[in-house]
Coordinates of C-alpha atoms in Angstrom, one line a residue:
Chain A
X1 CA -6.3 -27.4 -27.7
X2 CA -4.9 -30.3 -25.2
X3 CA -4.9 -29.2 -21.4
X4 CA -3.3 -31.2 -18.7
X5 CA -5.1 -30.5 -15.0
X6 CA -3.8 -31.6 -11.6
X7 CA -5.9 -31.2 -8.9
X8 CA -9.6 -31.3 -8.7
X9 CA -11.1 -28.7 -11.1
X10 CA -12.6 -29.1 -14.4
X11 CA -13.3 -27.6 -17.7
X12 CA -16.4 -27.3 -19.6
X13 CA -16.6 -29.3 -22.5
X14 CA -15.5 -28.0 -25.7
X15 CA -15.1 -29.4 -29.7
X16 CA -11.7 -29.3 -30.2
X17 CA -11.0 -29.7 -26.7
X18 CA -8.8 -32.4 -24.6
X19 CA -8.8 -32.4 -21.5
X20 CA -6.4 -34.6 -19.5
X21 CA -6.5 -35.3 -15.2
X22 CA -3.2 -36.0 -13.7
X23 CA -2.1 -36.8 -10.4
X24 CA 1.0 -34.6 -9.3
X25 CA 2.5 -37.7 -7.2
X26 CA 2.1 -40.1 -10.3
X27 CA 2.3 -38.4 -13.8
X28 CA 3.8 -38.7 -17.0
X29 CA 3.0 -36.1 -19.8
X30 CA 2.9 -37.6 -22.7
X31 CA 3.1 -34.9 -25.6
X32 CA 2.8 -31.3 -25.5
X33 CA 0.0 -28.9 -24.1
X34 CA -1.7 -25.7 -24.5
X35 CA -2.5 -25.3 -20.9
X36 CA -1.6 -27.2 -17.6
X37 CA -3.7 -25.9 -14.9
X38 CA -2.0 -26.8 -11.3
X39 CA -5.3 -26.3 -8.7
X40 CA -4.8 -26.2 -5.2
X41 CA -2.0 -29.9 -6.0
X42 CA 1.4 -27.8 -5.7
X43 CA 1.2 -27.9 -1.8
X44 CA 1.2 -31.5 -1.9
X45 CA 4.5 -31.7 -3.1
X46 CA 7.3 -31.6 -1.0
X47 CA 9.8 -28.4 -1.2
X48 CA 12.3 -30.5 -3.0
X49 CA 9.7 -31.9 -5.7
X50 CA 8.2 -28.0 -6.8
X51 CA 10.7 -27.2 -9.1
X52 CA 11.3 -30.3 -10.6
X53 CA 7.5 -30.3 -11.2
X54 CA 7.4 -26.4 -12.6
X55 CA 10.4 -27.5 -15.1
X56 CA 8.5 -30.7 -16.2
X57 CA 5.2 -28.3 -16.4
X58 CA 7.5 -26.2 -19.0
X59 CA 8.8 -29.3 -20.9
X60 CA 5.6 -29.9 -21.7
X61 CA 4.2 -27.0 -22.8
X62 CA 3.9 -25.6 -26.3
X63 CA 6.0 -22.5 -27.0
X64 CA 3.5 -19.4 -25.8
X65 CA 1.7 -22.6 -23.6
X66 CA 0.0 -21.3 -20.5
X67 CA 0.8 -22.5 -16.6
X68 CA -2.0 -21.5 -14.5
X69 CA -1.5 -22.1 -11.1
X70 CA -3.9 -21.7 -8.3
X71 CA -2.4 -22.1 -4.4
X72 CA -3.8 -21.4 -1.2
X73 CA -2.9 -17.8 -0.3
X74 CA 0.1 -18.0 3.1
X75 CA -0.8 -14.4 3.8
X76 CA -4.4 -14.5 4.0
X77 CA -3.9 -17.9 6.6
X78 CA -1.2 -16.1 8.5
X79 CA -3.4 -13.7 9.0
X80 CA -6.4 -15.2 10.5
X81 CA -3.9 -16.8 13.0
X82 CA -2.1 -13.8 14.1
X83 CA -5.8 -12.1 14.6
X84 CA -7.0 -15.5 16.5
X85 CA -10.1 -15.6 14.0
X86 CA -8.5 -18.9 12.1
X87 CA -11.4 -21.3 11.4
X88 CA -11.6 -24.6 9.5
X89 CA -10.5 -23.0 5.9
X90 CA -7.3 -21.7 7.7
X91 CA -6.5 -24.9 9.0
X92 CA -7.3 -26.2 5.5
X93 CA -5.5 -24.2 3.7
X94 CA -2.0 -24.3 6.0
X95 CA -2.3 -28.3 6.4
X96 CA -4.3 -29.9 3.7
X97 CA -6.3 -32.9 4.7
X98 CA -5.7 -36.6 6.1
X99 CA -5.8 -38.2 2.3
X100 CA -3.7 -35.1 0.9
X101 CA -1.6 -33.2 3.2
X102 CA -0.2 -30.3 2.2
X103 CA 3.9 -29.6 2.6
X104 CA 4.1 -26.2 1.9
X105 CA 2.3 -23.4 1.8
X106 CA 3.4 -20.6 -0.2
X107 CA 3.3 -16.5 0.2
X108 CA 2.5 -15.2 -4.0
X109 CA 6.6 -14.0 -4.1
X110 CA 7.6 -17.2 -2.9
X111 CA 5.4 -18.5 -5.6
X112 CA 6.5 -15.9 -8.1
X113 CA 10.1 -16.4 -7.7
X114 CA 9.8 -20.3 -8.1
X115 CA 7.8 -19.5 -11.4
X116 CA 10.3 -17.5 -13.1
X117 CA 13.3 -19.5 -11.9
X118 CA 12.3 -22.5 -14.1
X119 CA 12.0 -20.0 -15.9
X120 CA 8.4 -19.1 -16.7
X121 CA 7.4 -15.5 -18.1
X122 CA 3.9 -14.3 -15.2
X123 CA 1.9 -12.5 -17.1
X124 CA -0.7 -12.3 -14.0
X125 CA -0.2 -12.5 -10.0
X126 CA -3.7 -12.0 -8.3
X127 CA -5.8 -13.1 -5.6
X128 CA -8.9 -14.9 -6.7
X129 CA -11.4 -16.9 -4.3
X130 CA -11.5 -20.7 -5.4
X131 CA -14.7 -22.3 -4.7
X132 CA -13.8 -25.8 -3.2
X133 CA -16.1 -28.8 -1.8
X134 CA -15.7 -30.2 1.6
X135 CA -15.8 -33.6 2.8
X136 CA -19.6 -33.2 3.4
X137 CA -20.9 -31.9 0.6
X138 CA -20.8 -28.6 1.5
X139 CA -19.1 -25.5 -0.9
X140 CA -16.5 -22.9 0.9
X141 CA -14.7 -20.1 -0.6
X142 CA -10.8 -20.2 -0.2
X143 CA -8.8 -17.4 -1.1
X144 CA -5.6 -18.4 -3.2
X145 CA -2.8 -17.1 -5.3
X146 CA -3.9 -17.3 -8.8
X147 CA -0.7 -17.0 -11.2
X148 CA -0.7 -17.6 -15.0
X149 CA 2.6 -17.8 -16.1
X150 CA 3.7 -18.6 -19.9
X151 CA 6.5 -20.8 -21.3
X152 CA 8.4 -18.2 -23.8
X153 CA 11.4 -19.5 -26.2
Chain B
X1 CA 9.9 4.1 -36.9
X2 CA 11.1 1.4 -34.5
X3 CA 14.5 0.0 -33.8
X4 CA 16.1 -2.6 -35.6
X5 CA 18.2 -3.4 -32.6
X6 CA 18.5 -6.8 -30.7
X7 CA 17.4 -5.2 -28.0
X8 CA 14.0 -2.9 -27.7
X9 CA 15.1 0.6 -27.1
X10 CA 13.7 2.5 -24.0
X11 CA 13.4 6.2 -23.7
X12 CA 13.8 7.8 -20.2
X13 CA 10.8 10.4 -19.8
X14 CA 11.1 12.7 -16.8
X15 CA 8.5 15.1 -16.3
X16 CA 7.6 16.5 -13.1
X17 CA 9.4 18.0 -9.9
X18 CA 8.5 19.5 -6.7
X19 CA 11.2 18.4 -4.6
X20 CA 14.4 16.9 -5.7
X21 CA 16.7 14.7 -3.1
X22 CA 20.2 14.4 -3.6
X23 CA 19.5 10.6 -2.7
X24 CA 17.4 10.8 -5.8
X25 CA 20.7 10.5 -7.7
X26 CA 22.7 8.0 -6.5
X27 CA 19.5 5.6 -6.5
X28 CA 19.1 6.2 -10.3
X29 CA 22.3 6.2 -11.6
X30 CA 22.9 2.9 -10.2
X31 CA 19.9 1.7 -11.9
X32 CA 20.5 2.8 -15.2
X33 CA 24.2 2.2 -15.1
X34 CA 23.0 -1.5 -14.6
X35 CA 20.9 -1.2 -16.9
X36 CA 22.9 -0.6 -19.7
X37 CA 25.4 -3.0 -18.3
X38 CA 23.4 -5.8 -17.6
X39 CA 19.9 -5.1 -18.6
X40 CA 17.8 -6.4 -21.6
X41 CA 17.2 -3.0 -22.8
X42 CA 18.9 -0.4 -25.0
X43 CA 18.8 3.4 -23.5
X44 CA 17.7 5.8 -25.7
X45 CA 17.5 9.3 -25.1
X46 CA 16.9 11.3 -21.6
X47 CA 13.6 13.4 -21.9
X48 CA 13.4 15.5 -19.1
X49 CA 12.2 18.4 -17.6
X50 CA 14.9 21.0 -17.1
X51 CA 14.9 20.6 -13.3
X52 CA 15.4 16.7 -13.5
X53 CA 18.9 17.8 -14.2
X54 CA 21.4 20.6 -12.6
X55 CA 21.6 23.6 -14.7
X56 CA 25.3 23.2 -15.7
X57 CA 24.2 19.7 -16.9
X58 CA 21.9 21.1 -18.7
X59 CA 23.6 21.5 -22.0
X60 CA 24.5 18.3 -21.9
X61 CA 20.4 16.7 -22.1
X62 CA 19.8 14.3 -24.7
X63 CA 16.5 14.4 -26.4
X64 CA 13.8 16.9 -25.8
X65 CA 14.2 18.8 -22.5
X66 CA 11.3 21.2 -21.4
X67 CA 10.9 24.3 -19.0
X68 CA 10.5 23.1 -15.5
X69 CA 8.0 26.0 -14.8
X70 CA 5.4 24.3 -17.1
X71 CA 2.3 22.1 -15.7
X72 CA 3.3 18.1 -15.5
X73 CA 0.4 17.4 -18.1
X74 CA 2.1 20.0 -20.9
X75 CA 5.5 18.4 -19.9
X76 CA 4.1 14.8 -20.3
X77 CA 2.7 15.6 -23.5
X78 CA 6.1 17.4 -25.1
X79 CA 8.4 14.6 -23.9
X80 CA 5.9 11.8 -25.2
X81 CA 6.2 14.1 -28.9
X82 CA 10.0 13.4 -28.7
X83 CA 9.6 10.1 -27.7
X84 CA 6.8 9.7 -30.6
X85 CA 9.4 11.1 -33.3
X86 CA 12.5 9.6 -32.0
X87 CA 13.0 5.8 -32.8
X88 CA 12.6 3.9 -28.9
X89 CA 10.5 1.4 -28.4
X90 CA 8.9 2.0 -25.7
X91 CA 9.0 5.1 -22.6
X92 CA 10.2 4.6 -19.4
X93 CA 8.2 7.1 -17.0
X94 CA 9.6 8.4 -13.9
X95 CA 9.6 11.7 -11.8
X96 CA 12.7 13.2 -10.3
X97 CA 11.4 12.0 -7.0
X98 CA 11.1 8.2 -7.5
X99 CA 14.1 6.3 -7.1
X100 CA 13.0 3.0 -9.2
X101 CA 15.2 -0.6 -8.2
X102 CA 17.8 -2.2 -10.1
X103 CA 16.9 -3.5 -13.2
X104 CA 13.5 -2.2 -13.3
X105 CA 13.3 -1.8 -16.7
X106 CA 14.0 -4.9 -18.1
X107 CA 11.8 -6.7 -15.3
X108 CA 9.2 -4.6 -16.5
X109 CA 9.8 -5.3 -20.0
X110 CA 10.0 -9.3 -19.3
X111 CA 6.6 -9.1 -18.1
X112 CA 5.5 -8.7 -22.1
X113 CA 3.2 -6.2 -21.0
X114 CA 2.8 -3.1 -23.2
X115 CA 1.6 -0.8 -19.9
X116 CA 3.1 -1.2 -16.8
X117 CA 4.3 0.1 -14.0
X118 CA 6.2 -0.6 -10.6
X119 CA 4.9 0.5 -7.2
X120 CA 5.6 4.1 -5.3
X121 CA 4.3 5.5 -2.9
X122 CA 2.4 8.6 -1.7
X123 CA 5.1 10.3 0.6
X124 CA 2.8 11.1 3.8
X125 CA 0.5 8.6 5.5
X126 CA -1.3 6.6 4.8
X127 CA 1.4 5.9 1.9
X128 CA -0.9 4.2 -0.4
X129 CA 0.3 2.8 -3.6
X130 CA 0.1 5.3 -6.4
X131 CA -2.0 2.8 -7.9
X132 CA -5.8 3.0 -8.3
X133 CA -9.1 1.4 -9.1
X134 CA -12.5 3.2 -10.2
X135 CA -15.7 2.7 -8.7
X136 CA -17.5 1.9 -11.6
X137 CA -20.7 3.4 -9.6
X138 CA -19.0 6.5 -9.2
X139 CA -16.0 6.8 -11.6
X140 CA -13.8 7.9 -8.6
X141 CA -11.0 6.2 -8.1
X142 CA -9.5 4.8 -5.1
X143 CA -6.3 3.5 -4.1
X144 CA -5.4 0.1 -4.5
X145 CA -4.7 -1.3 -1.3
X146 CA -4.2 -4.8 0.6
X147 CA -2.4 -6.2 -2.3
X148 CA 0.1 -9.3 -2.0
X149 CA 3.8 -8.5 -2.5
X150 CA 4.8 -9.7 -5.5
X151 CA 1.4 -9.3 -7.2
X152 CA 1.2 -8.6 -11.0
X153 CA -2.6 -7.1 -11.3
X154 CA -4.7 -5.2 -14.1
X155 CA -5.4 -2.1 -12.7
X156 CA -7.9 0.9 -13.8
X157 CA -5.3 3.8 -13.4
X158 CA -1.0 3.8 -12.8
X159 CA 1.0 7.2 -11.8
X160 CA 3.4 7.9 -13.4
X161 CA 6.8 7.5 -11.3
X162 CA 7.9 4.3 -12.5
X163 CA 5.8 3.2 -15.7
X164 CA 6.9 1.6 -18.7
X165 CA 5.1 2.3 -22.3
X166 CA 5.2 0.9 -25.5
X167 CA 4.7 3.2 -28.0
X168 CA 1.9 1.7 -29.5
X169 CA -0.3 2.6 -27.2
X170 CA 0.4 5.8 -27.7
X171 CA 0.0 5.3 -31.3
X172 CA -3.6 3.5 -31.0
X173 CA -4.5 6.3 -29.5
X174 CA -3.8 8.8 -31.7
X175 CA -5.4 6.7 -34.6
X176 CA -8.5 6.3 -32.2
X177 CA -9.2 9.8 -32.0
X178 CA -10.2 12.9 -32.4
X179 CA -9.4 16.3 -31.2
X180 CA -11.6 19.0 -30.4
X181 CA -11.1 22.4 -29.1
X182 CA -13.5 23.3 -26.2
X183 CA -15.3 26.7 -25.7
X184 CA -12.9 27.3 -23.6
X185 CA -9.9 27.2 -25.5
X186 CA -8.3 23.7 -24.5
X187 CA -8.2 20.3 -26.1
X188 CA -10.1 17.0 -26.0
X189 CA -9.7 14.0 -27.3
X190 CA -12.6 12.1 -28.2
X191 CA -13.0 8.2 -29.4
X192 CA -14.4 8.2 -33.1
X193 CA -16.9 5.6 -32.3
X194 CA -18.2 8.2 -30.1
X195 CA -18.7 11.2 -32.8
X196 CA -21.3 11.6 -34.6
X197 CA -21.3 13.8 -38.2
X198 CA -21.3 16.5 -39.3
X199 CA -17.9 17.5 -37.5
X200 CA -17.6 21.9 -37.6
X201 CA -14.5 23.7 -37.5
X202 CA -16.4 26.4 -36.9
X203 CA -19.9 27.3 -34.6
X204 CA -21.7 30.1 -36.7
X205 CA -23.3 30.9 -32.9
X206 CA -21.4 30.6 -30.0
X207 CA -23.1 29.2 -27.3
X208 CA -22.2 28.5 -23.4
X209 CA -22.3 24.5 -22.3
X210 CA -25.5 23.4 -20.6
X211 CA -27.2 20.6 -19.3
X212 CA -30.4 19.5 -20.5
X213 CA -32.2 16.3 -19.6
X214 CA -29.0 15.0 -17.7
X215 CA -26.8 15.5 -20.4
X216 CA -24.2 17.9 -20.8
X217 CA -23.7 19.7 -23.9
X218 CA -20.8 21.5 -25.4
X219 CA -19.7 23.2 -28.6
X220 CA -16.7 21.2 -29.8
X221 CA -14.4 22.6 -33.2
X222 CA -12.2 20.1 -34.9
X223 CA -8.7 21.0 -34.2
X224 CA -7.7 23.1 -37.0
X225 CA -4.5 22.2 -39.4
X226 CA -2.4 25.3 -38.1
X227 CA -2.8 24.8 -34.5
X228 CA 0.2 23.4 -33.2
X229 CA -0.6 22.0 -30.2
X230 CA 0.5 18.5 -29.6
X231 CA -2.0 15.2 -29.0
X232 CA -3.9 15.6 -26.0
X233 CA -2.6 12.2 -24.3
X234 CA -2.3 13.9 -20.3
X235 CA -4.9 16.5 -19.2
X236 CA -4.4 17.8 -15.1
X237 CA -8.1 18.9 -14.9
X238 CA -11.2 18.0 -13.3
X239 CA -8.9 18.0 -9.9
X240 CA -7.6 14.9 -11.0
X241 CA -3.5 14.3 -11.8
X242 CA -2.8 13.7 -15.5
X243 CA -2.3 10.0 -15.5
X244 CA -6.0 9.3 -14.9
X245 CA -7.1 11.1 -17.9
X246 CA -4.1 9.1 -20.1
X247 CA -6.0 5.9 -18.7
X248 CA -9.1 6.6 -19.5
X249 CA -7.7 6.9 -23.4
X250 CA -5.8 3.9 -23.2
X251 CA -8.5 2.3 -21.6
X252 CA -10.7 3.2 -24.5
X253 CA -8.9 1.9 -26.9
X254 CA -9.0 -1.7 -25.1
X255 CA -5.3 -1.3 -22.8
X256 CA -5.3 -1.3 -19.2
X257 CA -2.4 -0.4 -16.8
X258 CA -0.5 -3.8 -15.0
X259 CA 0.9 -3.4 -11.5
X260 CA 3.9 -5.2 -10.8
X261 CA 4.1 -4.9 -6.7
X262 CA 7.5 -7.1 -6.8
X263 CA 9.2 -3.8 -8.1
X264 CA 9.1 -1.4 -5.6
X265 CA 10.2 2.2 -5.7
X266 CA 11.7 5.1 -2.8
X267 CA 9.5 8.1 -3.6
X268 CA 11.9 11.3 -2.2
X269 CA 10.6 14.1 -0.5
X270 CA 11.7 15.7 2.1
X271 CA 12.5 12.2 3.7
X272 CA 12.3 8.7 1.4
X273 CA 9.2 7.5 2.3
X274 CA 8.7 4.1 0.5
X275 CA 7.0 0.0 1.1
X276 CA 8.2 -0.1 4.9
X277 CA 5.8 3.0 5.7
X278 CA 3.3 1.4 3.6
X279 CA 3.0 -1.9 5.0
X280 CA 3.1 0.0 8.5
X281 CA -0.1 2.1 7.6
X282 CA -1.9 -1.4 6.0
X283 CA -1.3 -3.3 9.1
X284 CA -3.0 -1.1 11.1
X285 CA -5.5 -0.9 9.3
X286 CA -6.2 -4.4 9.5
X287 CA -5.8 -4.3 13.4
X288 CA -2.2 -6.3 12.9
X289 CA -0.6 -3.6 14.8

């Protein structure tokens, strides 16, 4: 099984297992994949580079391949403004950070709709909490949109 | 039996009333007329309930139509015996209240899903999803609620207003289990990894249930060859609605119910309540309004 991974989230080790890191500004797949899992990278791109990116994602899939796609949740942050309880997170999660700031920020139908325009079968749409690392070490929960999506022929 | 057509064939199942809208109609014509026009799915037959259609209509029903007077769990269970011996693919569940979108069935069917359903909602406030998860403490089941827009979640149990169904599930059931006739006359279907031999037909003493230790205990009789009562799949007891107990089989035969919240239905009463009223009663609960 050959996965392809942009962002910064790993997958245990595994015989029969490749594992491949990309950087979404700077990538070429090579091949086809099982698996690309997009984590927390899709805001990084500007609106006019997502679908591009989501058709190359398909490309490179196998038939019955999996996207998995993990973005910080729009709602959730929009929220916390609106109620004046936004903390670091929020800010996080609407603006990225200094090295990689983020361009977009997506509600899950914004997501959704890009998905199955390229045109990707969801077979899942959920919130999930992604645990992420700070600059200092320290671990913070973030809730995200967490879509799996397959390429179908 | 399944279709040899390029497209899966879909059944319409209608099987409960309380109040019907004229609004309901134009809403649902539409859809299936696009449907068939545009959609990725063949329409089979119309299983209703006598009241999903006017009376003069009513010689004009295609497939198995059943008195309106009966309880929605006997009506569910008659139209899903039509749907079992015609030749659809799968059953597309709704009630002649909910007005389900454009195209709902073939976005359902897209999802590759084989249980499925769209969102409605309950008519008076706080016009929660018909929707639900169990407390696994408990078993109750509450309400899902605070979901995205656009979601597409596992779910522990759907209503039936807008709900698509391949018929294997149906079919695993059925091959999964057993039916039993209670001591008081009705039916039960039980998982066969969950009997143990010998299996009666008949008690030679009849005795009430009781509870001993904890555990409840009931004379069951296999369901004899002459009674002619279908499959148990929808039960209305416990004072639960129907589509919990159909579940809870499904469930036990390893399928659980998707939620697609991008598909949103009007559920007709006396007035269309639908996802406006909804997202009215979930902001306030979050203090947003």
């Amino acid at each position: 099984m050959r996965i392809a991974i942009f962002g910064s989230m790993d997958v245990p080790p595994q015989e029969g297992l490749e594992v491949l890191h990309y950087d979404i500004h700077n990538y070429t797949l090579d091949g086809q994949y099982d698996q690309i899992i997009v984590a927390n990278a899709l805001p990084e791109l500007h609106r006019n580079q997502v679908i591009p990116f989501l058709e190359n994602a398909y490309n490179a899939l196998v038939n019955r391949g999996e996207l998995i796609l993990y973005v910080p949740s729009a709602e959730w942050a929009a929220k916390q403004i609106f109620t004046n309880t936004a903390d670091n997170i929020t800010y996080y999660m609407l603006y990225g950070e200094e090295a990689k700031p983020f361009r977009a920020c997506y509600t899950m139908l914004a997501l959704r709709t890009l998905v199955e325009r390229v045109p990707f079968v969801v077979r899942s749409a959920s919130e999930n909490i992604l645990k992420i690392s700070t600059p200092e070490g320290e671990t913070v929960k973030m809730p995200v949109h967490a879509i799996t999506a397959v390429r179908n022929d | 039996m399944t279709s040899t057509s390029s497209k899966p064939i879909v059944d319409i199942g209608i099987a409960c009333n309380i109040n019907q809208s004229y609004l309901w109609w134009k809403d649902v014509m539409t859809m299936l007329l696009q449907e068939v026009r545009y959609g990725d799915a063949e329409i089979g037959m119309l299983r209703t309930v006598g009241s999903a259609l006017p009376d003069h209509n009513k010689n004009n029903i295609v497939g198995n139509s059943v008195k309106r007077l009966s309880l929605t769990d006997y009506n569910r269970t008659e139209i899903t015996k039509g749907f079992l011996d015609g030749k659809a693919d799968y059953i597309f569940w709704m009630d002649d209240d909910t007005a389900p979108p454009n195209n709902v069935i073939s976005r359902l069917l897209k999802s590759g899903r084989d249980f499925i359903g769209g969102v409605y909602f309950l008519p008076s406030p706080p016009h929660h999803p018909i929707a639900y998860r169990r407390d696994p403490e408990t078993g109750l089941y509450a309400p899902v609620f605070g979901y995205s827009d656009a979601a597409l979640i596992q779910i522990d149990s759907i209503g039936f207003g807008c709900t698509l169904v391949h018929r294997s599930v149906y079919e695993k059931i059925r091959d999964n289990h057993t039916v039993f006739v209670r001591t008081n006359g009705s039916l039960a279907a039980i998982h066969n990894s969950r009997i143990q031999k010998p299996i009666v037909t008949r008690h030679a003493k009849k005795e009430k249930p009781y509870i001993r230790a904890g555990i409840y205990h009931e004379q069951y009789t296999q369901q004899e060859a002459g009674d002619t009562r279908q499959f148990p799949y929808y039960q209305l007891e416990y004072g639960r609605t129907e589509d919990h107990y159909f579940c809870e089989l499904a469930e036990s035969v390893g399928i659980k119910p998707w939620l697609d919240t991008s598909i949103v239905c009007t559920h007709y009463k006396m007035k269309g309540a639908g996802h406006d009223d909804y997202k009215q009663e979930e902001m306030k609960a979050e203090g947003l309004i």
